[in-house]
Short mmCIF file of C-alpha atoms in Angstrom, two decimals:
data_model
loop_
_atom_site.label_atom_id
_atom_site.label_comp_id
_atom_site.label_asym_id
_atom_site.label_seq_id
_atom_site.Cartn_x
_atom_site.Cartn_y
_atom_site.Cartn_z
CA MET A 93 39.94 170.40 197.13
CA SER A 94 42.42 172.11 199.44
CA THR A 95 44.89 174.39 197.70
CA GLU A 96 47.62 172.86 199.89
CA LEU A 97 47.41 169.60 197.98
CA SER A 98 49.99 169.08 195.24
CA ARG A 99 48.83 168.15 191.75
CA ARG A 100 49.83 164.52 192.32
CA GLY A 101 48.16 164.57 195.73
CA ALA A 102 44.96 165.81 194.12
CA VAL A 103 45.12 162.93 191.62
CA VAL A 104 45.60 160.38 194.40
CA LEU A 105 42.80 161.87 196.47
CA SER A 106 40.49 161.87 193.44
CA ALA A 107 41.17 158.17 192.84
CA VAL A 108 40.58 157.30 196.50
CA CYS A 109 37.43 159.41 196.75
CA LEU A 110 36.00 157.85 193.60
CA ALA A 111 36.72 154.41 195.06
CA CYS A 112 34.98 155.25 198.35
CA LEU A 113 32.03 156.72 196.43
CA MET A 114 31.61 153.44 194.55
CA PHE A 115 31.79 151.41 197.76
CA GLY A 116 29.23 153.59 199.56
CA LEU A 117 26.80 153.66 196.65
CA GLU A 118 26.79 149.87 196.37
CA ILE A 119 25.55 149.66 199.95
CA SER A 120 23.00 152.47 200.00
CA SER A 121 21.61 152.61 196.44
CA ILE A 122 20.59 148.94 196.27
CA PRO A 123 17.73 149.14 198.83
CA ALA A 124 15.92 151.61 196.56
CA ILE A 125 15.87 149.10 193.68
CA LEU A 126 14.92 145.99 195.69
CA PRO A 127 11.18 146.34 194.88
CA THR A 128 12.12 146.56 191.19
CA LEU A 129 14.37 143.49 191.44
CA GLU A 130 11.58 141.61 193.20
CA ARG A 131 9.26 142.35 190.26
CA VAL A 132 11.66 142.02 187.32
CA LEU A 133 13.72 139.04 188.50
CA HIS A 134 10.86 137.41 190.43
CA ALA A 135 12.93 137.41 193.61
CA ASP A 136 11.33 136.31 196.85
CA PHE A 137 11.87 137.94 200.24
CA LYS A 138 14.84 135.79 201.26
CA GLN A 139 16.55 136.32 197.91
CA LEU A 140 16.19 140.08 198.31
CA GLN A 141 17.90 139.76 201.69
CA TRP A 142 20.73 137.80 200.10
CA ILE A 143 21.22 140.42 197.39
CA MET A 144 22.29 142.70 200.25
CA ASN A 145 23.80 140.07 202.54
CA ALA A 146 26.01 138.57 199.83
CA TYR A 147 27.78 141.95 199.50
CA THR A 148 28.22 142.66 203.20
CA ILE A 149 29.32 139.12 204.11
CA ALA A 150 31.86 139.14 201.28
CA VAL A 151 33.20 142.52 202.43
CA THR A 152 33.69 141.11 205.93
CA THR A 153 35.38 138.01 204.53
CA VAL A 154 38.22 139.88 202.85
CA LEU A 155 38.74 143.00 204.97
CA MET A 156 41.52 141.76 207.21
CA ALA A 157 42.99 139.40 204.62
CA VAL A 158 43.38 142.08 201.95
CA GLY A 159 45.08 144.38 204.43
CA ALA A 160 47.73 141.71 205.02
CA VAL A 161 48.05 140.96 201.29
CA ALA A 162 48.46 144.66 200.48
CA ASP A 163 51.07 145.09 203.21
CA ARG A 164 53.04 142.17 201.79
CA PHE A 165 52.70 142.56 198.02
CA GLY A 166 52.16 146.31 197.63
CA ARG A 167 49.24 148.58 198.42
CA LYS A 168 49.14 150.26 195.01
CA ARG A 169 49.22 146.91 193.21
CA VAL A 170 46.37 145.47 195.28
CA PHE A 171 44.41 148.75 195.04
CA LEU A 172 44.58 148.59 191.23
CA VAL A 173 43.50 144.95 191.23
CA ALA A 174 40.58 145.80 193.55
CA ILE A 175 39.43 148.68 191.32
CA ALA A 176 39.53 146.50 188.21
CA ALA A 177 37.75 143.65 189.99
CA PHE A 178 35.04 146.00 191.27
CA GLY A 179 34.41 147.24 187.73
CA LEU A 180 34.21 143.71 186.31
CA THR A 181 31.94 142.38 189.06
CA SER A 182 29.68 145.44 188.70
CA LEU A 183 29.40 144.56 185.02
CA ALA A 184 28.45 141.00 186.02
CA CYS A 185 25.73 142.37 188.32
CA GLY A 186 24.38 144.61 185.57
CA VAL A 187 24.07 141.84 183.00
CA ALA A 188 22.58 139.25 185.41
CA ARG A 189 19.27 137.88 184.16
CA ASP A 190 18.20 135.85 187.16
CA VAL A 191 18.38 136.41 190.89
CA GLU A 192 20.77 133.52 191.58
CA THR A 193 23.36 134.96 189.18
CA LEU A 194 22.91 138.40 190.73
CA ILE A 195 23.52 137.05 194.24
CA VAL A 196 26.74 135.32 193.14
CA ALA A 197 27.87 138.47 191.32
CA ARG A 198 27.05 140.57 194.41
CA PHE A 199 29.23 138.27 196.54
CA LEU A 200 32.14 138.72 194.14
CA GLN A 201 31.46 142.46 194.03
CA GLY A 202 31.52 142.52 197.84
CA MET A 203 34.92 140.81 197.91
CA SER A 204 36.35 143.42 195.55
CA GLY A 205 34.53 146.15 197.49
CA GLY A 206 36.11 145.04 200.77
CA ALA A 207 39.52 145.12 199.09
CA LEU A 208 38.71 148.55 197.70
CA LEU A 209 37.77 149.86 201.14
CA ILE A 210 40.81 148.62 203.05
CA CYS A 211 43.24 149.64 200.28
CA GLN A 212 41.93 153.19 200.00
CA ILE A 213 42.47 153.66 203.75
CA ALA A 214 46.03 152.31 203.45
CA VAL A 215 46.77 154.52 200.43
CA LEU A 216 45.47 157.64 202.17
CA SER A 217 47.50 156.90 205.30
CA HIS A 218 50.69 156.46 203.26
CA GLU A 219 50.25 159.34 200.80
CA PHE A 220 49.16 162.00 203.32
CA GLN A 221 51.23 161.60 206.45
CA GLY A 222 50.90 164.81 208.42
CA GLY A 223 49.68 168.34 208.94
CA LYS A 224 46.86 170.20 207.24
CA VAL A 225 47.22 168.23 204.01
CA ARG A 226 46.42 164.98 205.84
CA ALA A 227 43.47 166.59 207.60
CA ALA A 228 42.17 167.95 204.28
CA ALA A 229 42.58 164.56 202.56
CA TRP A 230 40.76 162.64 205.29
CA GLY A 231 38.12 165.36 205.46
CA TRP A 232 37.34 165.04 201.75
CA TRP A 233 37.36 161.26 202.01
CA GLY A 234 34.79 161.43 204.82
CA VAL A 235 32.56 163.84 202.91
CA ILE A 236 32.56 161.74 199.71
CA PHE A 237 31.99 158.55 201.66
CA GLY A 238 29.04 160.23 203.37
CA ILE A 239 27.65 161.40 200.03
CA GLY A 240 27.84 157.83 198.69
CA LEU A 241 25.94 156.47 201.68
CA GLY A 242 23.59 159.43 202.15
CA PHE A 243 22.49 160.04 198.57
CA GLY A 244 22.55 156.41 197.44
CA PRO A 245 18.81 155.82 197.94
CA ILE A 246 17.71 158.78 195.80
CA ILE A 247 20.40 158.04 193.20
CA GLY A 248 19.22 154.42 192.97
CA GLY A 249 15.59 155.50 192.71
CA ALA A 250 16.37 158.11 190.05
CA VAL A 251 18.41 155.66 187.97
CA VAL A 252 15.58 153.10 188.02
CA ALA A 253 13.03 155.78 187.06
CA THR A 254 15.05 157.32 184.20
CA LEU A 255 17.09 154.36 182.88
CA SER A 256 16.82 150.84 184.31
CA TRP A 257 17.97 148.90 187.38
CA GLU A 258 21.00 147.56 185.50
CA TRP A 259 22.59 151.01 185.41
CA VAL A 260 22.78 151.15 189.20
CA PHE A 261 25.57 148.58 188.72
CA LEU A 262 26.85 149.43 185.23
CA VAL A 263 27.75 153.02 186.12
CA HIS A 264 30.55 151.63 188.29
CA VAL A 265 32.26 150.21 185.22
CA LEU A 266 32.91 153.79 184.09
CA PHE A 267 33.81 154.98 187.60
CA ALA A 268 36.25 152.09 188.01
CA ALA A 269 37.96 152.85 184.69
CA ILE A 270 38.52 156.49 185.71
CA ALA A 271 39.70 155.54 189.21
CA PHE A 272 42.12 152.96 187.74
CA VAL A 273 43.77 155.52 185.46
CA LEU A 274 44.07 158.06 188.28
CA ALA A 275 45.52 155.52 190.73
CA LEU A 276 47.92 154.11 188.14
CA GLY A 277 49.45 157.52 187.49
CA GLY A 278 49.32 159.03 190.97
CA VAL A 279 49.65 156.48 193.77
CA HIS A 280 53.10 155.53 195.04
CA GLU A 281 53.83 151.91 195.83
CA SER A 282 54.31 151.01 199.50
CA ARG A 283 54.73 147.84 201.56
CA ASP A 284 55.13 146.73 205.15
CA PRO A 285 58.50 144.95 205.43
CA LYS A 286 57.27 143.10 208.54
CA ALA A 287 54.34 141.49 206.69
CA SER A 288 55.22 137.87 206.01
CA SER A 289 52.16 135.65 206.36
CA LEU A 290 48.36 135.56 206.30
CA ASP A 291 46.01 134.46 209.07
CA VAL A 292 44.25 131.97 206.82
CA ALA A 293 42.66 130.05 209.69
CA GLY A 294 41.17 133.23 211.16
CA ILE A 295 39.85 134.37 207.79
CA VAL A 296 38.16 131.04 207.04
CA THR A 297 36.66 130.43 210.48
CA MET A 298 35.22 133.95 210.87
CA SER A 299 33.72 133.87 207.37
CA VAL A 300 32.08 130.47 207.94
CA ALA A 301 30.70 131.58 211.32
CA VAL A 302 29.07 134.73 209.91
CA PHE A 303 27.73 133.03 206.79
CA CYS A 304 26.17 130.11 208.67
CA LEU A 305 24.54 132.35 211.26
CA ALA A 306 23.05 134.62 208.57
CA PHE A 307 21.87 131.53 206.66
CA TYR A 308 20.30 130.09 209.83
CA ILE A 309 18.36 133.31 210.49
CA THR A 310 17.07 133.74 206.93
CA GLN A 311 16.30 130.09 206.20
CA GLY A 312 15.18 129.15 209.71
CA PRO A 313 11.41 129.49 209.08
CA ASP A 314 11.62 127.03 206.17
CA LEU A 315 14.18 124.63 207.63
CA GLY A 316 12.79 124.82 211.16
CA PHE A 317 14.90 126.55 213.79
CA ALA A 318 14.93 123.39 215.94
CA SER A 319 15.14 120.94 213.03
CA PRO A 320 18.26 118.76 212.63
CA LYS A 321 19.37 120.75 209.55
CA GLY A 322 18.81 124.09 211.28
CA LEU A 323 20.64 123.04 214.43
CA ALA A 324 23.48 121.59 212.33
CA ILE A 325 23.96 124.92 210.56
CA LEU A 326 23.88 126.77 213.88
CA GLY A 327 26.36 124.25 215.30
CA VAL A 328 28.77 124.88 212.42
CA SER A 329 28.52 128.61 213.11
CA VAL A 330 29.27 128.17 216.82
CA ALA A 331 32.12 125.74 216.13
CA SER A 332 33.61 128.13 213.57
CA LEU A 333 33.41 131.00 216.04
CA ILE A 334 35.24 128.91 218.65
CA GLY A 335 37.76 127.95 215.98
CA PHE A 336 38.26 131.64 215.16
CA LEU A 337 38.96 132.49 218.80
CA VAL A 338 41.48 129.64 219.06
CA ALA A 339 43.13 130.57 215.75
CA GLU A 340 43.59 134.17 216.84
CA LYS A 341 45.16 133.06 220.12
CA VAL A 342 47.79 130.85 218.47
CA SER A 343 48.50 132.83 215.27
CA ARG A 344 51.81 134.69 215.04
CA ARG A 345 50.11 137.43 213.02
CA PRO A 346 46.41 137.36 214.03
CA MET A 347 43.68 139.40 212.38
CA PHE A 348 42.39 140.38 215.82
CA ASP A 349 44.72 141.27 218.68
CA PHE A 350 42.29 140.73 221.55
CA SER A 351 44.52 142.59 223.99
CA VAL A 352 43.22 145.90 222.62
CA PHE A 353 39.81 145.08 224.08
CA ARG A 354 41.36 145.68 227.51
CA ILE A 355 41.35 149.37 226.63
CA PRO A 356 37.96 150.73 227.78
CA ALA A 357 37.75 153.41 225.08
CA PHE A 358 38.41 150.88 222.32
CA SER A 359 35.85 148.38 223.63
CA GLY A 360 33.21 151.08 224.14
CA ALA A 361 33.75 152.40 220.63
CA ILE A 362 33.57 148.92 219.04
CA VAL A 363 30.21 148.35 220.76
CA GLY A 364 29.09 151.68 219.29
CA SER A 365 30.32 150.59 215.87
CA SER A 366 28.30 147.37 216.09
CA ALA A 367 25.24 149.19 217.46
CA MET A 368 24.98 151.51 214.45
CA ASN A 369 24.83 148.44 212.25
CA LEU A 370 22.34 146.71 214.52
CA SER A 371 19.84 149.48 213.92
CA TYR A 372 20.43 152.36 211.52
CA TRP A 373 22.18 150.84 208.50
CA PRO A 374 20.29 147.52 208.17
CA PHE A 375 16.98 149.36 208.50
CA MET A 376 17.88 151.43 205.44
CA ILE A 377 17.54 148.18 203.47
CA TYR A 378 13.87 147.87 204.48
CA LEU A 379 12.74 151.49 204.78
CA PRO A 380 12.23 151.85 200.99
CA ILE A 381 9.81 148.89 201.14
CA TRP A 382 7.74 150.75 203.75
CA PHE A 383 7.71 153.96 201.72
CA GLN A 384 6.77 152.18 198.50
CA ALA A 385 4.56 149.24 199.55
CA GLY A 386 3.29 150.70 202.81
CA LEU A 387 2.78 154.35 201.87
CA GLY A 388 2.35 153.95 198.11
CA TYR A 389 5.24 156.13 196.88
CA ASP A 390 7.10 155.53 193.62
CA SER A 391 10.85 154.88 193.61
CA VAL A 392 11.85 158.55 193.18
CA SER A 393 9.47 159.78 195.88
CA ALA A 394 10.69 157.04 198.20
CA GLY A 395 14.29 158.09 197.54
CA LEU A 396 13.43 161.71 198.35
CA ALA A 397 11.69 160.63 201.56
CA LEU A 398 14.79 158.65 202.54
CA LEU A 399 16.87 161.85 202.43
CA ALA A 400 15.37 162.77 205.82
CA TYR A 401 16.97 159.58 207.12
CA THR A 402 20.37 160.01 205.46
CA LEU A 403 21.10 163.75 205.08
CA PRO A 404 21.71 164.40 208.80
CA THR A 405 24.60 161.94 208.63
CA LEU A 406 26.40 164.40 206.31
CA VAL A 407 25.89 167.62 208.28
CA MET A 408 26.35 166.32 211.84
CA PRO A 409 29.96 164.95 211.86
CA PRO A 410 31.75 168.35 212.28
CA PHE A 411 29.42 169.16 215.17
CA ALA A 412 29.99 165.67 216.58
CA GLU A 413 33.76 166.19 216.54
CA ARG A 414 33.43 169.42 218.54
CA LEU A 415 31.14 167.69 221.01
CA SER A 416 33.58 164.78 221.30
CA LEU A 417 36.49 167.10 222.07
CA ARG A 418 34.47 168.96 224.69
CA TYR A 419 32.63 166.10 226.40
CA GLN A 420 34.78 163.04 225.49
CA PRO A 421 33.76 160.08 223.29
CA GLY A 422 32.68 158.09 226.34
CA ARG A 423 29.67 160.36 226.64
CA ILE A 424 29.07 161.37 223.03
CA ILE A 425 29.02 157.84 221.52
CA PRO A 426 26.42 156.44 223.97
CA ALA A 427 24.42 159.69 223.62
CA GLY A 428 24.43 159.34 219.84
CA LEU A 429 23.27 155.73 220.10
CA PHE A 430 20.49 156.74 222.48
CA THR A 431 19.41 159.38 219.93
CA ILE A 432 19.23 156.72 217.19
CA GLY A 433 16.99 154.65 219.46
CA ALA A 434 14.73 157.65 220.10
CA GLY A 435 14.41 158.13 216.35
CA PHE A 436 13.36 154.51 215.89
CA MET A 437 10.68 154.87 218.56
CA LEU A 438 9.34 157.99 216.88
CA MET A 439 9.30 156.19 213.51
CA LYS A 440 7.33 153.38 215.14
CA PHE A 441 4.68 155.84 216.32
CA GLY A 442 4.73 157.57 212.91
CA SER A 443 4.16 154.31 211.03
CA ALA A 444 1.22 153.46 213.28
CA ALA A 445 -0.54 156.81 212.75
CA ALA A 446 -4.09 156.73 211.40
CA HIS A 447 -2.99 158.49 208.20
CA ALA A 448 0.69 157.54 208.03
CA ASP A 449 2.77 159.33 205.40
CA TRP A 450 6.20 160.88 205.06
CA THR A 451 5.30 163.70 207.47
CA THR A 452 4.51 161.27 210.30
CA MET A 453 7.81 159.47 209.61
CA LEU A 454 9.84 162.68 209.28
CA PRO A 455 10.65 163.40 212.97
CA GLY A 456 11.88 159.87 213.64
CA CYS A 457 13.92 159.71 210.41
CA LEU A 458 15.62 163.02 211.18
CA ILE A 459 16.43 162.15 214.78
CA ALA A 460 17.78 158.69 213.87
CA GLY A 461 20.00 160.31 211.21
CA ILE A 462 21.19 162.95 213.68
CA GLY A 463 22.08 160.19 216.14
CA LEU A 464 24.07 158.34 213.49
CA GLY A 465 25.86 161.56 212.51
CA ILE A 466 26.79 162.19 216.14
CA THR A 467 28.11 158.64 216.62
CA ASN A 468 29.88 157.64 213.41
CA THR A 469 32.99 159.85 213.29
CA PRO A 470 33.79 159.68 217.04
CA VAL A 471 33.57 155.88 216.83
CA THR A 472 36.15 155.71 214.03
CA ASN A 473 38.48 158.24 215.63
CA THR A 474 38.26 156.52 219.03
CA THR A 475 38.99 153.01 217.76
CA THR A 476 42.16 154.15 215.99
CA GLY A 477 43.13 156.85 218.50
CA SER A 478 42.83 154.72 221.64
CA VAL A 479 45.63 152.36 220.58
CA SER A 480 49.28 152.94 219.73
CA SER A 481 50.07 154.10 216.19
CA ASP A 482 51.52 150.74 215.10
CA ARG A 483 48.15 149.12 215.93
CA ALA A 484 45.98 151.71 214.17
CA GLY A 485 45.60 149.64 211.00
CA MET A 486 44.60 146.55 212.95
CA ALA A 487 42.17 148.64 215.04
CA SER A 488 40.61 150.03 211.86
CA GLY A 489 40.24 146.49 210.53
CA ILE A 490 38.46 145.36 213.70
CA ASP A 491 36.17 148.40 213.49
CA MET A 492 35.24 147.69 209.86
CA SER A 493 34.81 143.96 210.55
CA ALA A 494 32.53 144.68 213.53
CA ARG A 495 30.43 146.96 211.32
CA MET A 496 30.10 144.49 208.47
CA VAL A 497 29.45 141.41 210.62
CA SER A 498 26.76 143.29 212.56
CA LEU A 499 25.27 144.65 209.33
CA ALA A 500 25.10 141.24 207.64
CA LEU A 501 23.51 139.55 210.65
CA ASN A 502 20.99 142.31 211.29
CA ILE A 503 19.89 142.51 207.65
CA ALA A 504 18.89 138.87 208.11
CA LEU A 505 17.44 139.39 211.59
CA MET A 506 15.39 142.46 210.66
CA GLY A 507 14.00 140.60 207.67
CA PHE A 508 12.94 137.73 209.92
CA ILE A 509 11.33 140.14 212.42
CA LEU A 510 9.52 141.99 209.61
CA ALA A 511 8.07 138.83 208.10
CA SER A 512 7.14 137.52 211.57
CA GLY A 513 5.31 140.73 212.41
CA VAL A 514 3.36 140.63 209.16
CA LEU A 515 2.54 136.97 209.74
CA ALA A 516 1.31 137.62 213.29
CA HIS A 517 -1.09 140.29 212.02
CA LEU A 518 -2.39 138.07 209.21
CA LYS A 519 -3.03 135.24 211.68
CA SER A 520 -5.09 137.59 213.85
CA VAL A 521 -7.30 138.87 211.00
CA LEU A 522 -7.38 135.73 208.79
CA PRO A 523 -7.59 132.85 211.29
CA GLY A 524 -9.18 130.43 208.85
CA LEU A 525 -6.25 130.21 206.40
CA ASP A 526 -3.58 127.51 206.44
CA GLY A 527 -0.40 128.42 208.33
CA ALA A 528 1.94 127.65 205.42
CA GLN A 529 -0.21 129.74 203.08
CA LEU A 530 -0.19 132.63 205.55
CA ARG A 531 3.60 132.49 205.90
CA LEU A 532 4.04 132.64 202.12
CA MET A 533 1.68 135.63 201.99
CA ALA A 534 3.58 137.30 204.83
CA GLU A 535 6.94 136.93 203.10
CA ARG A 536 5.56 138.31 199.83
CA ILE A 537 3.95 141.27 201.59
CA ALA A 538 7.15 141.94 203.56
CA ALA A 539 9.08 142.03 200.26
CA GLY A 540 6.71 144.71 198.96
CA GLU A 541 5.12 142.35 196.48
CA THR A 542 1.48 142.74 195.41
CA VAL A 543 -0.43 139.64 196.55
CA SER A 544 -3.69 138.77 194.80
CA ALA A 545 -6.09 137.09 197.21
CA PRO A 546 -9.73 137.83 198.09
CA GLU A 547 -8.89 138.11 201.77
CA LEU A 548 -6.05 140.61 201.27
CA THR A 549 -7.71 144.00 200.89
CA GLY A 550 -5.66 147.17 200.79
CA PRO A 551 -6.27 148.04 204.46
CA VAL A 552 -5.31 144.52 205.57
CA VAL A 553 -2.01 144.65 203.67
CA HIS A 554 -1.22 148.15 204.97
CA GLN A 555 -1.99 147.17 208.57
CA ALA A 556 0.09 144.00 208.24
CA LEU A 557 3.05 145.96 206.92
CA ALA A 558 2.63 148.58 209.65
CA SER A 559 2.60 145.81 212.24
CA GLY A 560 5.72 144.16 210.83
CA PHE A 561 7.62 147.41 210.54
CA GLY A 562 6.49 148.33 214.04
CA TRP A 563 8.20 145.18 215.31
CA VAL A 564 11.38 146.05 213.38
CA MET A 565 11.47 149.63 214.67
CA LEU A 566 10.90 148.42 218.22
CA TYR A 567 13.80 145.99 217.83
CA GLY A 568 16.03 148.72 216.42
CA GLY A 569 15.13 151.18 219.18
CA ILE A 570 15.42 148.85 222.18
CA GLY A 571 18.46 147.06 220.71
CA VAL A 572 20.47 150.23 220.20
CA TRP A 573 19.48 151.52 223.65
CA ILE A 574 20.84 148.33 225.22
CA MET A 575 24.05 148.71 223.21
CA ALA A 576 24.29 152.36 224.30
CA ALA A 577 24.17 151.27 227.93
CA ILE A 578 26.84 148.61 227.33
CA SER A 579 29.04 151.13 225.51
CA PHE A 580 28.70 153.64 228.35
CA ALA A 581 29.53 150.94 230.93
CA LEU A 582 32.65 149.86 228.99
CA PHE A 583 33.90 153.41 228.60
CA ASN A 584 33.59 153.86 232.35
CA ALA A 585 34.47 150.32 233.41
CA ARG A 586 37.61 151.33 235.31
CA PRO A 587 40.07 154.18 235.47
CA VAL A 588 42.52 154.29 232.56
CA ARG A 589 45.92 153.11 233.71
CA GLN A 590 49.11 154.87 232.77
CA ALA A 591 49.94 152.21 230.17
CA GLU A 592 46.64 152.92 228.45
CA VAL A 593 47.25 156.64 228.58
CA GLN A 594 50.51 156.06 226.72
CA CYS A 595 48.63 154.13 224.00
CA THR A 596 46.52 157.17 223.21
CA LYS A 597 49.50 159.40 222.59
#
């Protein structure tokens, strides 16, 4: 750590960095153990999706609410509660003996994780308020957060190989205990005297809208997308979204101040924030399945292969910051998104190679990771830097909410696309089988499960997986390219007026 930090500052920074490490690991290490959970807990494809979605939806549910609670009742107090809750819910995940219990525990863990994330940002902002010390603190926070996200897959794979899947969760009980002691002794209490109420209507309506849409996508094939039940769920989602928009318009203290979207730089950056979670991050949930079920690697080898996808996100941010200062975020963010899309297209070609392996996937994985590394830091800096300082916390909350909502929905959507691609291939090579039977096979193959059937030879399963993943990679590539174009258009929508210039100062 920087020598300019005081001893107490180093304690605070250690607590915050440990908290952000826990949060990052619980996103990125879980994909590596999904094949194990499928086998040990007998989880089906949709349940595997919900093991991830329960966490991300819960994070989104509490982000803005916890920020308001912490401002009102004390950031240190809520930070300590969040740390303790994260440790307890991690324990609940580790001792779960069926997939339903694990999903519920993951939802509770996600709620505490969202509180952990928003509180650590508030604590850092209060404890380190200027100069080189602040830059050093935020720099270390970014590095540790990147390590949690970047090395999570190999850490998860190594833990499963050497211990058991439970320890991917149980290790956070120890981490939380250490972070709690550090925060208790080092963090100063702080409040916002202007905080007086919560936007309960906004919290509830946004959460219901996201949950129902994710449920509709994942359960649609079974319910029927056009069935009365399916349409009813979709209708609740749409109605809740409309309710959210109305609630934010009439609330005295709204979660979202929509006036900031009039600032081109803010709107362009938020689109970039959503685009990363349309493509790069949700695909990390499914990439281990391709490496293990598609290419035949064990969990450790799959984790090592995933480093090509994640390591560039650690080394690129300093370079991205220099590029952003020289060429402006309005060019760098869309360029980074375009690079992610190019990586997805290369991965698609690599997965379709005659002898696909990690070397054919390597160029696409590296380029997608480089694109993410170029985009991520400028997006965060632009969302908070394009508004006035008193709106920075709200802008950060919108940024994080956009990321988590996009991530939750695209985990569900990519899973649907993957299973649909596998099913389409099976229909073409096994036309005589019943449609319901083929769909069940497709879902099990998409989950990485070994399916015993005379018709399903090794080559058929591999080609079906390659087809499904090809669809997903095509979606990720084209989707992020479209978002890159929208981001670029928003950044350059109109000249920045003088009032907007003042907001950036």
